[in-house]
N, CA, C and O atoms as a MOPAC input file, in Angstrom:
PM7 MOZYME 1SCF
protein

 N    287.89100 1   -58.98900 1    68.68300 1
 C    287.64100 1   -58.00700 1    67.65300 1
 C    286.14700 1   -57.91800 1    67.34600 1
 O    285.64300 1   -56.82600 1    67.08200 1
 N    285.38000 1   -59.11500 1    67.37700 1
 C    283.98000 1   -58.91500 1    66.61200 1
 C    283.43500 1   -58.36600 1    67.78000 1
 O    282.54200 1   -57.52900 1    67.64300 1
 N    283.89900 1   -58.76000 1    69.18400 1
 C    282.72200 1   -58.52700 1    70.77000 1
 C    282.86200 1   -56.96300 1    70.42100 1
 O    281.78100 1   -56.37600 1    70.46000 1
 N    284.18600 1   -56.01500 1    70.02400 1
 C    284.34700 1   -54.61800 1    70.04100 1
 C    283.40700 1   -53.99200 1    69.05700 1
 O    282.87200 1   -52.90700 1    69.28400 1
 N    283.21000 1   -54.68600 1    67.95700 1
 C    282.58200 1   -54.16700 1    66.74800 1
 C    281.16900 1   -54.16200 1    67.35400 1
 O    280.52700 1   -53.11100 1    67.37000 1
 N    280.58500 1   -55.48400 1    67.93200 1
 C    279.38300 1   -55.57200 1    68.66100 1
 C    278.73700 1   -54.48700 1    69.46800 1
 O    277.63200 1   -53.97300 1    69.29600 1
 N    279.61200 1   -54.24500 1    70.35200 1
 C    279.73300 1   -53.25900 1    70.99400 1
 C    279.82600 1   -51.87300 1    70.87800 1
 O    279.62000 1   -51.22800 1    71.90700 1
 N    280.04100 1   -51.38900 1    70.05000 1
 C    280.01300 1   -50.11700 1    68.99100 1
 C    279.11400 1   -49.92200 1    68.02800 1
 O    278.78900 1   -48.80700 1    67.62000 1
 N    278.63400 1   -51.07100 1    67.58600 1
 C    276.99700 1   -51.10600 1    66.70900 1
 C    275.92700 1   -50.63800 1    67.76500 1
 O    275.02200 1   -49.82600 1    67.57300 1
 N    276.23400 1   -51.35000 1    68.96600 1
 C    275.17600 1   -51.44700 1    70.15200 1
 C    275.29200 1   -50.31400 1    70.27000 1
 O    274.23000 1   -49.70100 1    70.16400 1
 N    276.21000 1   -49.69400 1    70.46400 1
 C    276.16500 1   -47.70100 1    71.16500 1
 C    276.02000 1   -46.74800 1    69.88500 1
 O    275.89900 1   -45.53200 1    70.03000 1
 N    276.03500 1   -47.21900 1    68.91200 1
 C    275.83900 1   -46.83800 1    67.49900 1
 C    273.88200 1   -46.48000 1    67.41800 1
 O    273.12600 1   -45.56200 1    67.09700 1
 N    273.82000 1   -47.81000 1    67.91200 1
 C    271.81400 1   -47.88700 1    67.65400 1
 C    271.37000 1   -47.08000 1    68.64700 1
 O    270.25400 1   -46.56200 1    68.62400 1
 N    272.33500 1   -46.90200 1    69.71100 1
 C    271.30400 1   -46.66200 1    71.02700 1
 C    271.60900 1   -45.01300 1    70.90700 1
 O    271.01400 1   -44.30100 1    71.71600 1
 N    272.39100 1   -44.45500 1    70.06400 1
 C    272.76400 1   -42.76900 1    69.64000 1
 C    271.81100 1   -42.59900 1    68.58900 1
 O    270.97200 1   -41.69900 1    68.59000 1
 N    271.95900 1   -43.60900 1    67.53400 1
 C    270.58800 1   -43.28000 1    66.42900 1
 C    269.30400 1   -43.19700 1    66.85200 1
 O    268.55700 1   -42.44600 1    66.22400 1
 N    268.78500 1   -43.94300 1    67.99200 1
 C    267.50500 1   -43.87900 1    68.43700 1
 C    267.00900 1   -43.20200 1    69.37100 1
 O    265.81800 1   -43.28300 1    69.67200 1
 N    268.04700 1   -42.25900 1    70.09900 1
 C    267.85500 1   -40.82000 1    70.84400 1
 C    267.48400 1   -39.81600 1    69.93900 1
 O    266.48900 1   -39.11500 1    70.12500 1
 N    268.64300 1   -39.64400 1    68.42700 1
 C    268.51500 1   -38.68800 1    67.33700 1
 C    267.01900 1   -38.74400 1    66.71700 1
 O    266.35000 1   -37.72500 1    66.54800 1
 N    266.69100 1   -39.69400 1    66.48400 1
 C    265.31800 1   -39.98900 1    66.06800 1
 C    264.33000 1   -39.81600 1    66.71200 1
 O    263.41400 1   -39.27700 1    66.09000 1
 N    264.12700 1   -40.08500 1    67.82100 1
 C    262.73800 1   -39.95800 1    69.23000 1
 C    262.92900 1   -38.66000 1    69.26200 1
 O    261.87300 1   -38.10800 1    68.95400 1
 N    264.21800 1   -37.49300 1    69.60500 1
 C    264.35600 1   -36.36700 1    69.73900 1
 C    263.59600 1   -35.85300 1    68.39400 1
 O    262.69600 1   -35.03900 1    68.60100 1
 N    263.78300 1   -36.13400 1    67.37200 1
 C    263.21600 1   -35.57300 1    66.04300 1
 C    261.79500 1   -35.93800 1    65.86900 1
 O    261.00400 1   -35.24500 1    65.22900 1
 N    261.50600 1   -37.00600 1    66.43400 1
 C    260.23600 1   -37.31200 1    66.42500 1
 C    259.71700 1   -35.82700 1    67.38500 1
 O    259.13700 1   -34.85400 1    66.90200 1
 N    260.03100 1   -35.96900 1    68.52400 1
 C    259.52300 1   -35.20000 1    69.71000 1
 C    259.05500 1   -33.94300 1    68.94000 1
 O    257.85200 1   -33.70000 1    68.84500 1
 N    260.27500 1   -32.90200 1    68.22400 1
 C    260.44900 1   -32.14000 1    67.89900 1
 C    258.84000 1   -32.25900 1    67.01800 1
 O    257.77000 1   -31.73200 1    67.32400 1
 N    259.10800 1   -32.97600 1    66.08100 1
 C    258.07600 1   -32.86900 1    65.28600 1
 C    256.64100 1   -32.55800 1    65.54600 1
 O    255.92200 1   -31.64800 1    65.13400 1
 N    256.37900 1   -33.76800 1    66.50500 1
 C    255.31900 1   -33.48500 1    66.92900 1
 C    254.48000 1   -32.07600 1    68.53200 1
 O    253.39600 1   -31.56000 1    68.80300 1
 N    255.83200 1   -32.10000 1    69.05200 1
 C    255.39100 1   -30.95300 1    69.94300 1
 C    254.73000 1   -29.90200 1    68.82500 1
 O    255.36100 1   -29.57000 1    67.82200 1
 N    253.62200 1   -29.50400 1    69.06600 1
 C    253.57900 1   -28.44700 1    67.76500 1
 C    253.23800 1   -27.09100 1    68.94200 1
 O    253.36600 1   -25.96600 1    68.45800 1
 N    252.95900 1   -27.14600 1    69.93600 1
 C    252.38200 1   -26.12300 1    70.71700 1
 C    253.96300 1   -25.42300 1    71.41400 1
 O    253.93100 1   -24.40700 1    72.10900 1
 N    255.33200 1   -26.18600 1    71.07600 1
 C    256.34000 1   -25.78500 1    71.64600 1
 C    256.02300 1   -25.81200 1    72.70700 1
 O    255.35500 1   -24.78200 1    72.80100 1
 N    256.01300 1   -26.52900 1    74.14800 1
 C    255.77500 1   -26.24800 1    75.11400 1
 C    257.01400 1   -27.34500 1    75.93300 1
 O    257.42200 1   -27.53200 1    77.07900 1
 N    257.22500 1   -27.78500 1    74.80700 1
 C    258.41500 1   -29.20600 1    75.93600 1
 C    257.58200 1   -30.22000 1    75.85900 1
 O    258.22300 1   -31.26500 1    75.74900 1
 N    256.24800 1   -30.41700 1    75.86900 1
 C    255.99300 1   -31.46300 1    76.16200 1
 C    254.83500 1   -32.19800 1    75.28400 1
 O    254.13900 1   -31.33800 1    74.74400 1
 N    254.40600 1   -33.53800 1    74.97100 1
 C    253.71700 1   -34.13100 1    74.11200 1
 C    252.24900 1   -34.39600 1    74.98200 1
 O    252.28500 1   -35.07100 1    76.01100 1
 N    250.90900 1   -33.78500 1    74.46000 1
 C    249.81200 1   -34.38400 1    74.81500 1
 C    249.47000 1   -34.84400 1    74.39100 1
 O    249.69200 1   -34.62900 1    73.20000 1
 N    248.48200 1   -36.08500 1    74.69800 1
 C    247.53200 1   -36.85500 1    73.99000 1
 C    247.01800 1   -36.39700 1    72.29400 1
 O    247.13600 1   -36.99100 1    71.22200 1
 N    246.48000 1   -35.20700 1    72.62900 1
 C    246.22900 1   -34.98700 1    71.41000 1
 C    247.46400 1   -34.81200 1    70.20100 1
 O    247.30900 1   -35.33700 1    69.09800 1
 N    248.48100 1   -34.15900 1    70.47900 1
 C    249.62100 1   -33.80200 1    69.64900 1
 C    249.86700 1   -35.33600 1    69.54700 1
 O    249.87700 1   -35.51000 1    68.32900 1
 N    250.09100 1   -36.67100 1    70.19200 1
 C    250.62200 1   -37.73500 1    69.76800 1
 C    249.56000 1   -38.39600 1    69.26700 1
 O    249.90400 1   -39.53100 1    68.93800 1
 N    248.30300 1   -38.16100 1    69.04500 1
 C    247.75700 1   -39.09600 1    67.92700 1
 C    247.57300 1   -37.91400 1    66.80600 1
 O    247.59300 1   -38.39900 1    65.67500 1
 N    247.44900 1   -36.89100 1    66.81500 1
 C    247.49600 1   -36.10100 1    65.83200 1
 C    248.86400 1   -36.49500 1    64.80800 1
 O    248.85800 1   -36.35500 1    63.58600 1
 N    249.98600 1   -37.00300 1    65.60200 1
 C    251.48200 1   -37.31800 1    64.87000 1
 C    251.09600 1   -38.91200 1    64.07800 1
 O    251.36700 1   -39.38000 1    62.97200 1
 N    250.46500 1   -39.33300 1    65.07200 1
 C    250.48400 1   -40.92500 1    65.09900 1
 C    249.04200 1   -41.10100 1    63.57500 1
 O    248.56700 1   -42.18800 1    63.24400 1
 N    248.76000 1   -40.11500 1    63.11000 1
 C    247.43100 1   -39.85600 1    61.67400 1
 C    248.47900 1   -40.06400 1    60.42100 1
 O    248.24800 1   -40.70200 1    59.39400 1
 N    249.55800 1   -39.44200 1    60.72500 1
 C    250.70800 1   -39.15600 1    59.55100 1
 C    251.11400 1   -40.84500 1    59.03200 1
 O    251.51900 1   -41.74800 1    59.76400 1
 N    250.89700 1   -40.89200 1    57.79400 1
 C    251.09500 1   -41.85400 1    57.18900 1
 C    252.45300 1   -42.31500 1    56.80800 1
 O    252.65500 1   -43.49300 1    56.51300 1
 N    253.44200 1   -41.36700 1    56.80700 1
 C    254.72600 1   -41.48300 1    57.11500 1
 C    255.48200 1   -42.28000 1    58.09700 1
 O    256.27900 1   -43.21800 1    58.10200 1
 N    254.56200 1   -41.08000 1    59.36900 1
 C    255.09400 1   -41.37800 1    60.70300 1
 C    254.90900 1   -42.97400 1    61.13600 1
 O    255.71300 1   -43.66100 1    61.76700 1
 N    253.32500 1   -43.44300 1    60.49300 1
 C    253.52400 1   -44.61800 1    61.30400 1
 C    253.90500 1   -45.46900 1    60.82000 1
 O    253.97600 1   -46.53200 1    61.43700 1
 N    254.35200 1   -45.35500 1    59.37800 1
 C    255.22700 1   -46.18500 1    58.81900 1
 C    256.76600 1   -45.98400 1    59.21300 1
 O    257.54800 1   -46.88800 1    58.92000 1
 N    257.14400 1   -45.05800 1    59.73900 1
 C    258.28600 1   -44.87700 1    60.39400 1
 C    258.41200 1   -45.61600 1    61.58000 1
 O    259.44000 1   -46.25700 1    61.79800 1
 N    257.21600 1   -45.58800 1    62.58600 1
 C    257.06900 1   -45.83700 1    63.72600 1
 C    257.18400 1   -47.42200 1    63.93700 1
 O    257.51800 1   -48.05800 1    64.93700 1
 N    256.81900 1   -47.82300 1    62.73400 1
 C    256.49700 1   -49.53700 1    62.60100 1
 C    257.60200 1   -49.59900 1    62.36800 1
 O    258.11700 1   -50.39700 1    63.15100 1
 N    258.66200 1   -48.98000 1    61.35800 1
 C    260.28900 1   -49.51600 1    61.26100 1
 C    260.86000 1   -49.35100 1    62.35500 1
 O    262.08200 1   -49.38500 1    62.21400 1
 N    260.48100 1   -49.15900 1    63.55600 1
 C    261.07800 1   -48.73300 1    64.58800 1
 C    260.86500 1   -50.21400 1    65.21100 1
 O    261.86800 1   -50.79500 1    65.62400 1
 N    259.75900 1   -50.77100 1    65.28500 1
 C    259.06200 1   -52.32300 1    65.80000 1
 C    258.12900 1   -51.69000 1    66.98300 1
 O    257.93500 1   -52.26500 1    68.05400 1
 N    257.51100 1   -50.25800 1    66.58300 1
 C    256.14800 1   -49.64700 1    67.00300 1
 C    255.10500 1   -50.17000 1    66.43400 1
 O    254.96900 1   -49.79200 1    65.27000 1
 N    254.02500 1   -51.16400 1    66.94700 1
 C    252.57900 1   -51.31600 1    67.41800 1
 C    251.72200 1   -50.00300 1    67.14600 1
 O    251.19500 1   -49.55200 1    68.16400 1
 N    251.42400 1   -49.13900 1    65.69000 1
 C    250.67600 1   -48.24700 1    66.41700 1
 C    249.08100 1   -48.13500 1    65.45200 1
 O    248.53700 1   -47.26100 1    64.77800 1
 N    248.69600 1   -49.85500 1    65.94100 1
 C    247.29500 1   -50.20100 1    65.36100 1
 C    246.19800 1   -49.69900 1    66.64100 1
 O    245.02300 1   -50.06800 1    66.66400 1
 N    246.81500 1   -48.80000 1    67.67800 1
 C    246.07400 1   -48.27500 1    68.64100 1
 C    246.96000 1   -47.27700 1    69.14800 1
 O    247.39800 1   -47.48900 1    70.27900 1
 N    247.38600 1   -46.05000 1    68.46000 1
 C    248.49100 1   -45.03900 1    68.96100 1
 C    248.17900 1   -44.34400 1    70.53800 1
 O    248.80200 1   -43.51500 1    71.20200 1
 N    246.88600 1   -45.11900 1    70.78300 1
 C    246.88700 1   -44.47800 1    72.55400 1
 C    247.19600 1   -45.39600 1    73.78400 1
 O    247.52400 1   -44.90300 1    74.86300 1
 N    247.10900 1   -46.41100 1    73.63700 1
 C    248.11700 1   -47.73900 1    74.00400 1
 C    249.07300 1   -47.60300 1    73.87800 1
 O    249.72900 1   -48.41800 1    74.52600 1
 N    249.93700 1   -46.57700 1    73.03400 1
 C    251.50900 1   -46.86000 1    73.07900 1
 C    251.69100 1   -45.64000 1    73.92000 1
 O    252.61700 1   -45.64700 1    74.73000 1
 N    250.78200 1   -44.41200 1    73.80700 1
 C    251.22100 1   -43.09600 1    74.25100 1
 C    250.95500 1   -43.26900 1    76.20900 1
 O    251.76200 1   -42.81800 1    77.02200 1
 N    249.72500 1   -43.97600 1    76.57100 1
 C    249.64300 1   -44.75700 1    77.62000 1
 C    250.75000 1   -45.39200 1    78.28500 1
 O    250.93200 1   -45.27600 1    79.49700 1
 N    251.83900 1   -46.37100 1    77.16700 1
 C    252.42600 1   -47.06400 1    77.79200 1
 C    253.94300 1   -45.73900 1    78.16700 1
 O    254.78600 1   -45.85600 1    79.05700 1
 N    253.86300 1   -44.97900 1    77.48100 1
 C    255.19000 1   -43.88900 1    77.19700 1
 C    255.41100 1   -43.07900 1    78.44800 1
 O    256.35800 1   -42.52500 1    79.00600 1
 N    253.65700 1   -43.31900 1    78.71500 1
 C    253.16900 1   -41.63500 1    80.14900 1
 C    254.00900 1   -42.18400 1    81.21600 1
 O    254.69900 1   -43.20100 1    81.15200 1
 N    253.86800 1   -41.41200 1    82.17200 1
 C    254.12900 1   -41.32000 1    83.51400 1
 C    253.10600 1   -41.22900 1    84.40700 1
 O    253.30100 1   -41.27100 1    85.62200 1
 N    251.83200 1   -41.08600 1    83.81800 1
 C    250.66700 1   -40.96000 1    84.65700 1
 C    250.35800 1   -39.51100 1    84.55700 1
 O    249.31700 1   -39.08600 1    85.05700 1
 N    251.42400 1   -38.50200 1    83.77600 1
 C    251.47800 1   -36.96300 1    83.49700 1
 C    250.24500 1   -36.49100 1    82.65000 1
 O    249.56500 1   -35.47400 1    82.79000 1
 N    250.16200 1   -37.28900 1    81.92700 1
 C    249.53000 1   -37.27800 1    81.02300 1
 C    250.26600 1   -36.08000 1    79.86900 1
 O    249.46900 1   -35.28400 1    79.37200 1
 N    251.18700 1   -36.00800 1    79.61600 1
 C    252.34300 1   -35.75200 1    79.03300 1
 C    253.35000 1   -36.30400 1    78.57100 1
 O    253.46500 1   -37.26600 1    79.33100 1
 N    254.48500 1   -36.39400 1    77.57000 1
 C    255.27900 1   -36.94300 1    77.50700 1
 C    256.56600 1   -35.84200 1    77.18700 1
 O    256.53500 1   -35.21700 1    76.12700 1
 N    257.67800 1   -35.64200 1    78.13900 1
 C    258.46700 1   -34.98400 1    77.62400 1
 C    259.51500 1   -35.58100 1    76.75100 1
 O    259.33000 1   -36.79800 1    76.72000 1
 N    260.94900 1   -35.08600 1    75.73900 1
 C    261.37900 1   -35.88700 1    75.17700 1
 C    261.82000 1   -37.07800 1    75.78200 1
 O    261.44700 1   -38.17500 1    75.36800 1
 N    262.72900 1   -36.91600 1    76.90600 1
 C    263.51200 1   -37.69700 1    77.60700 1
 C    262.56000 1   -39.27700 1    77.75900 1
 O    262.87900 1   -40.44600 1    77.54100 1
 N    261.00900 1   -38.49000 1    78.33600 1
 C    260.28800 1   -39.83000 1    78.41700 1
 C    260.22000 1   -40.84100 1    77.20700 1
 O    260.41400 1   -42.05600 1    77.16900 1
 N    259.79200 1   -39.69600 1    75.98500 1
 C    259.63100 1   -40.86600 1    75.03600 1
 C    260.92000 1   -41.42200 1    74.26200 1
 O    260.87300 1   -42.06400 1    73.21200 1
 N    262.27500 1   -41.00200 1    75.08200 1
 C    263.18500 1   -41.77300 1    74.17100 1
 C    263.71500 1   -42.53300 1    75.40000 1
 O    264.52300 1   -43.45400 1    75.28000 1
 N    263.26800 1   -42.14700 1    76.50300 1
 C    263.51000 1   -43.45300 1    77.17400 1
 C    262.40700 1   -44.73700 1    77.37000 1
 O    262.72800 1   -45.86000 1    77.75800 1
 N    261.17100 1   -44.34500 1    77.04600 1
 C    260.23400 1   -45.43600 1    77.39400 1
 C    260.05200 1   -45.73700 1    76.29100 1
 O    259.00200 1   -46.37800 1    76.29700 1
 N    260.63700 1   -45.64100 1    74.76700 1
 C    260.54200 1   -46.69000 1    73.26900 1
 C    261.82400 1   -47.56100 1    73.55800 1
 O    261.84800 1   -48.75600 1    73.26100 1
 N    262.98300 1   -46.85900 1    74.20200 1
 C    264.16000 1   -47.71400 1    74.08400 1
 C    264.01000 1   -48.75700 1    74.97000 1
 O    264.62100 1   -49.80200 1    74.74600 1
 N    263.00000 1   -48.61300 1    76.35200 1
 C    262.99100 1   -49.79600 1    77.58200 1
 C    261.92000 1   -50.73500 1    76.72300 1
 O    262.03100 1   -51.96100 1    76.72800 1
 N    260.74400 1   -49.96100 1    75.89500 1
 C    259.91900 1   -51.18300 1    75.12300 1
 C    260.80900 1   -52.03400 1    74.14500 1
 O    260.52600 1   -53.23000 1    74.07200 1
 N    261.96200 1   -51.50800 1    73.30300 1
 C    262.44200 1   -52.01900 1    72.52200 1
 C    263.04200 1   -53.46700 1    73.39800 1
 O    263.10300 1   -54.65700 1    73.09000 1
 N    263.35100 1   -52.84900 1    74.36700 1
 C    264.69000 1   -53.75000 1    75.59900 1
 C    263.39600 1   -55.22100 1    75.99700 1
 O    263.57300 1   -56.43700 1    76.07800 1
 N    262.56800 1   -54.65100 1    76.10800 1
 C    261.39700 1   -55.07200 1    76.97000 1
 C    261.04000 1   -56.43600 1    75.37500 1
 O    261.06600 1   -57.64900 1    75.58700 1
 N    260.92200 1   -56.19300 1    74.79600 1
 C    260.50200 1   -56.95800 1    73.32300 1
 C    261.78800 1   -57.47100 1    73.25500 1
 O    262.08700 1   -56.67200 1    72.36700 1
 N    262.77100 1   -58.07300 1    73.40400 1
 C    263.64300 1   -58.43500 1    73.17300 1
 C    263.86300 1   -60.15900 1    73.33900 1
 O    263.80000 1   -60.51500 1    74.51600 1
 N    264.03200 1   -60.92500 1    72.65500 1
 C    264.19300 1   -62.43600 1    72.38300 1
 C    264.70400 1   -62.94000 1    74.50000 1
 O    263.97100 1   -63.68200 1    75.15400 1
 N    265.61000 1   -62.50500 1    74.91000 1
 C    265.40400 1   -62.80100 1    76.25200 1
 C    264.48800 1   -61.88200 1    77.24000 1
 O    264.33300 1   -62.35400 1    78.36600 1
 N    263.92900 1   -60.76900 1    76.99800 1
 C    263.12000 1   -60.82100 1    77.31000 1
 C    261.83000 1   -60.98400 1    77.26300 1
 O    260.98600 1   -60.26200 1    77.79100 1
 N    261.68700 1   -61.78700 1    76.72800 1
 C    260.72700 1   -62.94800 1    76.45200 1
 C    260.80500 1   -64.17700 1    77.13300 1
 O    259.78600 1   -64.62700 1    77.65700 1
 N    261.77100 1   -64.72400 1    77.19200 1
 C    262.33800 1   -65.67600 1    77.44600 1
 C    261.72700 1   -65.67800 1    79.32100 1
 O    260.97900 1   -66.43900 1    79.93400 1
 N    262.50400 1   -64.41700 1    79.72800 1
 C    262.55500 1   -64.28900 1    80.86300 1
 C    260.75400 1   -64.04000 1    81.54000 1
 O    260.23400 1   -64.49800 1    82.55700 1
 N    260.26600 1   -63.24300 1    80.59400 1
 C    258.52800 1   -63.12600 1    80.61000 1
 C    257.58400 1   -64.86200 1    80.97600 1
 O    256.73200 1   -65.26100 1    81.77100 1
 N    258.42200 1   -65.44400 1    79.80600 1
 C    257.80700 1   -67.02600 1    80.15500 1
 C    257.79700 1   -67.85500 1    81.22200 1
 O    256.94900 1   -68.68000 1    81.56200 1
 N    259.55600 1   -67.33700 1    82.06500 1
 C    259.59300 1   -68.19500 1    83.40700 1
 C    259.03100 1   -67.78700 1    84.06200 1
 O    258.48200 1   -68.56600 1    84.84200 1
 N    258.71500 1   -66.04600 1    84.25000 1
 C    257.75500 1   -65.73500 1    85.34000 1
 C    256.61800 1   -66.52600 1    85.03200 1
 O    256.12500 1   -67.42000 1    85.71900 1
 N    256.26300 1   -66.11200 1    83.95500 1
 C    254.64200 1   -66.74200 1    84.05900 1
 C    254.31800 1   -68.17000 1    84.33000 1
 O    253.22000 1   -68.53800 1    84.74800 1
 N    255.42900 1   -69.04200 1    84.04600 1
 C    255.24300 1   -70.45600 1    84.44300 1
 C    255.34500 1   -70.57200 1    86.14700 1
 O    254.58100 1   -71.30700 1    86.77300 1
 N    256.31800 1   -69.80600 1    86.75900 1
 C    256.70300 1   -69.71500 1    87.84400 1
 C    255.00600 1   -69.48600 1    88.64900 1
 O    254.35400 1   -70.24800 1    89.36300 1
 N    254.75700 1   -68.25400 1    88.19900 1
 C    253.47000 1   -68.17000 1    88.92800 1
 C    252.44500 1   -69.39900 1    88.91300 1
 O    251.97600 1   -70.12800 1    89.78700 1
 N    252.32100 1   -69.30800 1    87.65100 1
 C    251.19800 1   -70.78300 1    87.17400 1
 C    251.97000 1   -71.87600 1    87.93200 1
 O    251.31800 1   -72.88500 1    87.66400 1
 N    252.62400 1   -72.11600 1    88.44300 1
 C    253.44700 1   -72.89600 1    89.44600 1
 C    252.67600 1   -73.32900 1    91.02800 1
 O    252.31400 1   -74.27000 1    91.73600 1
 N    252.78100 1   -71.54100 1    90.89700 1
 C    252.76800 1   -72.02000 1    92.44200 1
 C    251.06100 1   -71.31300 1    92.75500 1
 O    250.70900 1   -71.28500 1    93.93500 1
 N    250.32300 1   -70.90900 1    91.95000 1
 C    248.44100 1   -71.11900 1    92.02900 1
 C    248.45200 1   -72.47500 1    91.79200 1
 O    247.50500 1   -73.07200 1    92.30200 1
 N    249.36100 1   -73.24200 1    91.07500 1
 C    248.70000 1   -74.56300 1    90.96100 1
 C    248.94600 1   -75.19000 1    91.82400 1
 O    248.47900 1   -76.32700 1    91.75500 1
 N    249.96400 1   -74.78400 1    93.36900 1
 C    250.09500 1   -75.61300 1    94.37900 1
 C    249.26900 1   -75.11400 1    94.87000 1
 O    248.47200 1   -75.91500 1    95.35900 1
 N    248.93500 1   -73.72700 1    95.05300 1
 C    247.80000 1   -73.31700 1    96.08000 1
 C    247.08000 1   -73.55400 1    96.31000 1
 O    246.67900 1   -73.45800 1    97.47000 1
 N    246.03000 1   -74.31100 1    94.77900 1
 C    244.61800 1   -74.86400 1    94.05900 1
 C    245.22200 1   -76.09300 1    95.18500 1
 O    245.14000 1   -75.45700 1    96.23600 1
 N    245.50500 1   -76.79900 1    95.38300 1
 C    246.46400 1   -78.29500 1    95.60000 1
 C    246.36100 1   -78.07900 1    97.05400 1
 O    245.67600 1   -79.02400 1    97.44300 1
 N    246.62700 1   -77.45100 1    97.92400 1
 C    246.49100 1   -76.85800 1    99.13600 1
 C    245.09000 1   -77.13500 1    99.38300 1
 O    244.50300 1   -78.10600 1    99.86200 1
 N    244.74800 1   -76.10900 1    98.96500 1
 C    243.46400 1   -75.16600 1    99.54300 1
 C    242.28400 1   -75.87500 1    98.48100 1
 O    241.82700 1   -75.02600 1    97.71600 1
 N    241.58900 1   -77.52800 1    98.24700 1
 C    240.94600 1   -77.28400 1    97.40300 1
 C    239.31700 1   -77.64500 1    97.87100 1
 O    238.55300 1   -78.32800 1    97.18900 1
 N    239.08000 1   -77.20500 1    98.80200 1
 C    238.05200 1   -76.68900 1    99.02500 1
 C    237.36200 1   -75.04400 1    98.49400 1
 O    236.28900 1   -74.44400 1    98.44600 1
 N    238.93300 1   -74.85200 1    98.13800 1
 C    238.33200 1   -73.22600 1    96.96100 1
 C    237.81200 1   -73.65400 1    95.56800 1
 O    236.96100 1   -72.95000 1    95.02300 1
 N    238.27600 1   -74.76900 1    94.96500 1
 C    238.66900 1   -75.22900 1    94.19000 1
 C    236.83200 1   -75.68200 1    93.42300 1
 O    236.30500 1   -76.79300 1    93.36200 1
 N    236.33300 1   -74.44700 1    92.99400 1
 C    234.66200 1   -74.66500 1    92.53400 1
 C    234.95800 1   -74.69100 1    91.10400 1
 O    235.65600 1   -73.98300 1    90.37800 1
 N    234.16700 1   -75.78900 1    90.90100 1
 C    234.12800 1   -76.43900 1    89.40300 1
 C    232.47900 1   -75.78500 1    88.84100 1
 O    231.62100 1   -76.14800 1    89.64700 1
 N    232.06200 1   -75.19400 1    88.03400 1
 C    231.15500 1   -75.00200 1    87.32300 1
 C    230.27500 1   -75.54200 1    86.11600 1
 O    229.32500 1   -74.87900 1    85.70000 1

């Protein structure tokens, strides 16, 4: 019974936070064109509302072009779809295991430079 309830909150949040990014989108497209530029998303990201909205969201936006950066596609645009799919993969991405999972990589690597150093230490210049 509780895994079902779980499970229905989960598809509950993940419908509220399409409704919202879509309304965001809306908001800020102001040129109607479909799509978000640089300028229209820090022009949104000035609103004292918004980024207090944006922060209840667990939006970072003490540099709103770092987040609009992380949102792009390299388009230098953002259409809705992008930005309600690339806040929901950051949300996923910030998440207690993934974190978790962030740490083994990084030990993993620091792993195995530290066999390499161990190998190879004639690379190995001390300053």
């Amino acid at each position: 019974m509780d895994d079902a309830i779980m499970v229905r909150q989960t598809a509950r949040k993940e419908r509220a936070h399409v409704t919202k990014m879509r309304r965001l989108f809306v908001t800020a497209d102001t040129d109607r064109d479909g799509r978000l530029d640089r300028g229209e998303w820090l022009a949104l990201c000035e609103d004292p509302w918004v980024k207090a909205w944006l922060k209840a969201q667990d939006f970072d936006l003490r540099d709103p072009g770092i987040l609009f950066a992380a949102l792009d596609d390299g388009s230098g645009t953002l259409t809705a779809q992008e930005l309600v799919e690339g806040t929901s993969r950051m949300k996923s991405e910030a998440s207690p295991m993934a974190m978790v999972r962030l740490v083994h990589e990084v030990n993993a690597r620091v792993k195995v430079i530290e066999s390499r150093l161990r190998e190879n230490p004639e690379h190995n210049h001390h300053t």
